[in-house]
């Protein structure tokens, strides 16, 4: 008869299906949206204006007439004349538009980079391998041989069972055939291997501090302009002075001596009114708050303690 003998055990094959990738373009943020403050400078305009240097006033000026004399002490014709105001044009910068700031929005910046994207992850395909068998022909014992033991003289048994031979029990060894078969030592498996991610360095800008504004005060610039202000209007004043009759050499000498005695040096005491004598007289007048002029007025002579007669 025939019998199937296992020559290869049933198993399975494992086929690894690699990961499927596709290259895609992705937009990467390089610089965040931000804002910056732009300084808008101040706008100035030049304006000219007149500054009063000397106000309008009136003065007495010598006039002309039939009785005019060369000597300016007496007998002159004086006219009241108006002197117009004097102005000076000064240019200055005037603030038309103050300095300000303007906020400008800076849009975010992006960069396109190529990256690989997993379309289908890696997997395994298992295929079953059926067991293999081999057909062998072998003899199987159907009925075991039997023997009947009886006495030779026992007539109860048929003669057919009599052989007249001695029977010995002999051992017949079994017959074997070597069949080579494959045995699964280690079943097929899969091992998962981690593939590290790949990175690309892209420099990006991140907002650390938002834009601000700093205001710095610019002080005003001034220019000194000198001008005259009218304190007292000019006027004419009548004063009594020494005339030629009482302006003798002896009286002049007394005036010089009096000036010297009071600490005002008139120069030589010679009875002549010179430049040094007039200078001493004017110094005495200023020190004693008397009218100061180029004449020997009666008030000054009296203050010096000299008789005018």
Tab-separated table of N, CA and C in Angstrom, residues 19 25 27 47 65 73 83 112 153 163 168 182 203-204 225 247 267 275 285:
chain	number	residue	atom	x	y	z
A	19	UNK	N	7.947	51.244	2.615
A	19	UNK	CA	7.126	52.460	2.704
A	19	UNK	C	7.168	53.218	1.389
A	25	UNK	N	5.852	69.833	-1.896
A	25	UNK	CA	6.367	71.157	-1.582
A	25	UNK	C	5.570	71.717	-0.398
A	27	UNK	N	5.308	74.894	2.551
A	27	UNK	CA	5.699	76.274	2.851
A	27	UNK	C	6.058	76.377	4.327
A	47	UNK	N	9.970	131.745	8.800
A	47	UNK	CA	9.087	132.913	8.881
A	47	UNK	C	9.939	134.117	9.256
A	65	UNK	N	16.999	180.174	10.989
A	65	UNK	CA	16.200	181.386	11.124
A	65	UNK	C	17.077	182.624	11.035
A	73	UNK	N	24.865	178.042	22.627
A	73	UNK	CA	24.387	178.174	23.997
A	73	UNK	C	23.041	178.871	24.042
A	83	UNK	N	11.230	160.988	14.873
A	83	UNK	CA	12.129	159.970	14.324
A	83	UNK	C	11.355	158.657	14.272
A	112	UNK	N	9.563	77.916	0.467
A	112	UNK	CA	9.073	76.626	0.009
A	112	UNK	C	10.203	75.609	0.058
A	153	UNK	N	-0.032	-37.264	17.945
A	153	UNK	CA	-0.983	-38.378	18.028
A	153	UNK	C	-2.402	-37.903	18.235
A	163	UNK	N	2.558	-30.271	9.599
A	163	UNK	CA	3.643	-30.100	8.633
A	163	UNK	C	4.737	-31.111	8.864
A	168	UNK	N	10.054	-22.891	14.661
A	168	UNK	CA	10.824	-21.992	15.560
A	168	UNK	C	10.325	-20.558	15.385
A	182	UNK	N	12.072	18.793	5.575
A	182	UNK	CA	12.418	20.106	6.126
A	182	UNK	C	11.522	20.409	7.318
A	203	UNK	N	16.854	78.908	8.673
A	203	UNK	CA	16.924	80.045	9.594
A	203	UNK	C	15.621	80.836	9.518
A	204	UNK	N	15.037	81.071	10.683
A	204	UNK	CA	13.800	81.842	10.754
A	204	UNK	C	13.996	82.982	11.745
A	225	UNK	N	18.595	139.376	20.431
A	225	UNK	CA	18.503	140.570	19.581
A	225	UNK	C	18.465	141.791	20.506
A	247	UNK	N	31.939	184.907	33.899
A	247	UNK	CA	32.886	183.823	33.758
A	247	UNK	C	34.299	184.400	33.688
A	267	UNK	N	43.047	169.521	36.504
A	267	UNK	CA	44.287	169.881	35.812
A	267	UNK	C	44.949	171.093	36.484
A	275	UNK	N	39.778	171.057	28.562
A	275	UNK	CA	39.162	169.728	28.509
A	275	UNK	C	39.208	169.035	29.861
A	285	UNK	N	29.290	166.418	38.441
A	285	UNK	CA	27.854	166.434	38.186
A	285	UNK	C	27.249	165.030	38.308
